PDB file of C-alpha atoms in Angstrom:
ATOM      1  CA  UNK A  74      81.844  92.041  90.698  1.00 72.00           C
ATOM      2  CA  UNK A  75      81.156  89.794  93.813  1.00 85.00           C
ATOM      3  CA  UNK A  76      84.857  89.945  94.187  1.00 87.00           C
ATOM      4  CA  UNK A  77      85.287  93.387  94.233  1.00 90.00           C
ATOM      5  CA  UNK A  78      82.519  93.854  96.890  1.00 93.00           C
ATOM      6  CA  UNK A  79      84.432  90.902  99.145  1.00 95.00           C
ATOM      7  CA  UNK A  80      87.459  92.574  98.855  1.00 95.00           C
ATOM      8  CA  UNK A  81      86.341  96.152  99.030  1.00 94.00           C
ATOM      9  CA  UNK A  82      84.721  94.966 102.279  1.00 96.00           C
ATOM     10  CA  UNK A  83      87.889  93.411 104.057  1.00 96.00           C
ATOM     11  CA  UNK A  84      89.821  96.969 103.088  1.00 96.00           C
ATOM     12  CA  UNK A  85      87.480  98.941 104.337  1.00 95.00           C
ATOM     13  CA  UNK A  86      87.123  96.729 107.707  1.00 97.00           C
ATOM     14  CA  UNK A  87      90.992  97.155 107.729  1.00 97.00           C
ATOM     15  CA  UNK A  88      90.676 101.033 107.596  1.00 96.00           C
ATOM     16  CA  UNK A  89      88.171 101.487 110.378  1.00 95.00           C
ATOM     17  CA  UNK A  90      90.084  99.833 112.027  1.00 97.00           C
ATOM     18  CA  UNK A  91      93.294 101.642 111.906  1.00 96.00           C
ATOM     19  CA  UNK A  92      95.850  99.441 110.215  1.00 97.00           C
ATOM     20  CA  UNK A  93      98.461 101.188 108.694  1.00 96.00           C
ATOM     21  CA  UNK A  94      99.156 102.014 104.825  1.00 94.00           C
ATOM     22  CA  UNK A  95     101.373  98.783 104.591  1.00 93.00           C
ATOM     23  CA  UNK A  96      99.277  96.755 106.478  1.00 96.00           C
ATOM     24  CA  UNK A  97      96.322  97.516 104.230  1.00 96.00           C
ATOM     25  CA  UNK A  98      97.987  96.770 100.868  1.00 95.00           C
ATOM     26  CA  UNK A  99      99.569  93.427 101.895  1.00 96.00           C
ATOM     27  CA  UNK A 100      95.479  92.355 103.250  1.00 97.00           C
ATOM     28  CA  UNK A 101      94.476  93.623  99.691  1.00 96.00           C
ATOM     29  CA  UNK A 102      96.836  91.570  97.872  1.00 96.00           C
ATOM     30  CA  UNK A 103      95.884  88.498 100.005  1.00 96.00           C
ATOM     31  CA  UNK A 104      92.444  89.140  99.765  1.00 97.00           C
ATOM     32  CA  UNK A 105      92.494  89.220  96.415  1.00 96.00           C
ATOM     33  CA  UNK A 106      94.236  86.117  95.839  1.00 96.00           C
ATOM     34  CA  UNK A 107      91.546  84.444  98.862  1.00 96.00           C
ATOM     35  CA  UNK A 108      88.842  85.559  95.908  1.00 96.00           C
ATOM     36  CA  UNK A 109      90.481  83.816  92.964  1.00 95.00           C
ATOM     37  CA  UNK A 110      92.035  86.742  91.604  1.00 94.00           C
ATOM     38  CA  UNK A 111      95.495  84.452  90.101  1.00 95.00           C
ATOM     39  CA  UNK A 112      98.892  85.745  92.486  1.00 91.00           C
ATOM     40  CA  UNK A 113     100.262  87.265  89.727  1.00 90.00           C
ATOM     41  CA  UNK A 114      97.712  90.103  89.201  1.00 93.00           C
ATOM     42  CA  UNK A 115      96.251  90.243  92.922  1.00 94.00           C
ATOM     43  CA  UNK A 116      99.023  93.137  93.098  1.00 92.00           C
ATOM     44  CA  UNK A 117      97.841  95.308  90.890  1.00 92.00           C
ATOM     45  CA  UNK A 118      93.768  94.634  91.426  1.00 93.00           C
ATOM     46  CA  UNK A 119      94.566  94.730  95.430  1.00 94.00           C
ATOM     47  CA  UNK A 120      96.474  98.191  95.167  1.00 93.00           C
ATOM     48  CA  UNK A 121      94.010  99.574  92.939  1.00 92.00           C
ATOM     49  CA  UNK A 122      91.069  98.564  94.892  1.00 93.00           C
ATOM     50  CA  UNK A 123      93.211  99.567  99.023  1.00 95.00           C
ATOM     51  CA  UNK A 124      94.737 102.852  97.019  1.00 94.00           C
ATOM     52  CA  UNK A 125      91.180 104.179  96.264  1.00 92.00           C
ATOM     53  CA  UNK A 126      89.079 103.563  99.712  1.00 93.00           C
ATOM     54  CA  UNK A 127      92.379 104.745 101.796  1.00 94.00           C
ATOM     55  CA  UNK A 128      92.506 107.887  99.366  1.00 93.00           C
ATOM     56  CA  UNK A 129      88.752 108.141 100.143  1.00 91.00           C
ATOM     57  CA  UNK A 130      88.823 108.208 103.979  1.00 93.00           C
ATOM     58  CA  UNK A 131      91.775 110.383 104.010  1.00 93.00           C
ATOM     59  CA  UNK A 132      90.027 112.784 101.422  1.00 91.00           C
ATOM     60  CA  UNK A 133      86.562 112.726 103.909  1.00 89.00           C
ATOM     61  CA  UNK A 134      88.956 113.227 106.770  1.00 91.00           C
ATOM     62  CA  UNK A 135      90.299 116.644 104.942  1.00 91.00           C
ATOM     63  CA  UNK A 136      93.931 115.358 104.224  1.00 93.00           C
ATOM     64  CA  UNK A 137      95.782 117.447 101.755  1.00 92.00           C
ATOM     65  CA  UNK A 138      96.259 116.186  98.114  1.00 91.00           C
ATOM     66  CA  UNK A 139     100.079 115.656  98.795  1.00 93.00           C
ATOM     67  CA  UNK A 140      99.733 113.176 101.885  1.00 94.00           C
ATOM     68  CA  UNK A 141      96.574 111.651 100.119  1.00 93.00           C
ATOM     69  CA  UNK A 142      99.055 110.439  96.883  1.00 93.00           C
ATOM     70  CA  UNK A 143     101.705 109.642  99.966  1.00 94.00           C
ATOM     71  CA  UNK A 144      99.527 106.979 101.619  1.00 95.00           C
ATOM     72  CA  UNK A 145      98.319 105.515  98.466  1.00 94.00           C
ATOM     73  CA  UNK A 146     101.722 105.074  97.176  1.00 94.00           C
ATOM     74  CA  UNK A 147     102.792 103.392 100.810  1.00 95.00           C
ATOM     75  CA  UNK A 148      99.342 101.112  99.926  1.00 95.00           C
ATOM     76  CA  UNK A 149     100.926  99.998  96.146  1.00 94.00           C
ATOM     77  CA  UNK A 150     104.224  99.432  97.524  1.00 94.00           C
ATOM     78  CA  UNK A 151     102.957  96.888 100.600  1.00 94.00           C
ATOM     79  CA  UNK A 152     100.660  95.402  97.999  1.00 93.00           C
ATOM     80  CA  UNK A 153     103.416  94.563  95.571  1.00 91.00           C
ATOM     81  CA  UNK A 154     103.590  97.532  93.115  1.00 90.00           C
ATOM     82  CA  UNK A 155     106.988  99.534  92.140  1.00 85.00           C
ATOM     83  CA  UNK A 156     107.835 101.963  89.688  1.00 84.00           C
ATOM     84  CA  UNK A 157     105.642 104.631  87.801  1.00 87.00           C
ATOM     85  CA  UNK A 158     102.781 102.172  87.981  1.00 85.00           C
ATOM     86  CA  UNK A 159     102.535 103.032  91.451  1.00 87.00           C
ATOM     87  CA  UNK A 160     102.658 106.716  91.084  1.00 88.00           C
ATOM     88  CA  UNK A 161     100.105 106.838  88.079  1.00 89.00           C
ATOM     89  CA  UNK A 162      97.616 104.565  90.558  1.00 90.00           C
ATOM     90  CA  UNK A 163      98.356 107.095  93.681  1.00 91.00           C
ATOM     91  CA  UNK A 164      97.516 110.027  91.387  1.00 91.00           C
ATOM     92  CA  UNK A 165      94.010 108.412  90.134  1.00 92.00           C
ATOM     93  CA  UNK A 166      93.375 107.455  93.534  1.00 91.00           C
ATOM     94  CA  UNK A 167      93.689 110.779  94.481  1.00 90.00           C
ATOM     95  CA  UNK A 168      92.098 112.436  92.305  1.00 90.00           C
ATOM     96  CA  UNK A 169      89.074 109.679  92.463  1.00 88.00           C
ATOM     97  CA  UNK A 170      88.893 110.434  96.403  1.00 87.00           C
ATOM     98  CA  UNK A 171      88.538 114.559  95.943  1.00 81.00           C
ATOM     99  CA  UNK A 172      85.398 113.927  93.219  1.00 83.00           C
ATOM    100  CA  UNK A 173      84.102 111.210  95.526  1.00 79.00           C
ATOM    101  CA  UNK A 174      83.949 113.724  98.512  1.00 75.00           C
ATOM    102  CA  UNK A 175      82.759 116.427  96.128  1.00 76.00           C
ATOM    103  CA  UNK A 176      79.907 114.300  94.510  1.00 79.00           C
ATOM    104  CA  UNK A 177      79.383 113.065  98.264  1.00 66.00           C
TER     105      UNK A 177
END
């Protein structure tokens, strides 16, 4: 859990401060492996983890569905995901982001 807050916090410093898609999923990935997480599943937990705040702030900012699912696909590819894994994750991110700014 401690992890996740440590990494959560070095994406969202990232975001604010206006790295790009890319950029944010390869600072996940390192991040996650700078927490312990073992190199071969700091993809995944890094996507997961950049793919859900950036789908978040681009949700808050009003971004439509389409370029929310977009970003968070650019985030799982610089993070080290390929394939329908990556689409799946952009989807849930997505979705995740519009009930986050709904609940509020």
């Amino acid at each position: 859990q401690n992890q996740t807050s440590e990494v959560n916090a070095i994406v969202g410093s990232a975001i604010r401060e206006g790295k790009s898609c890319a950029e944010i999923g390869s600072i996940a990935r390192r991040a996650c492996i700078d927490v312990g997480v073992p190199a071969n599943q700091a993809s995944f937990a890094g996507a997961k983890l950049a793919m859900r705040a950036t789908a978040a702030f681009l949700a808050r900012g009003g971004h439509s569905a389409e370029s929310i699912i977009e970003a968070a696909e650019e985030v799982a590819i610089s993070a080290g995901l390929w394939g329908n894994e990556k689409k799946v994750l952009a989807r849930d991110a997505m979705l995740d982001s519009v009930v986050d700014a709904v609940i509020g």
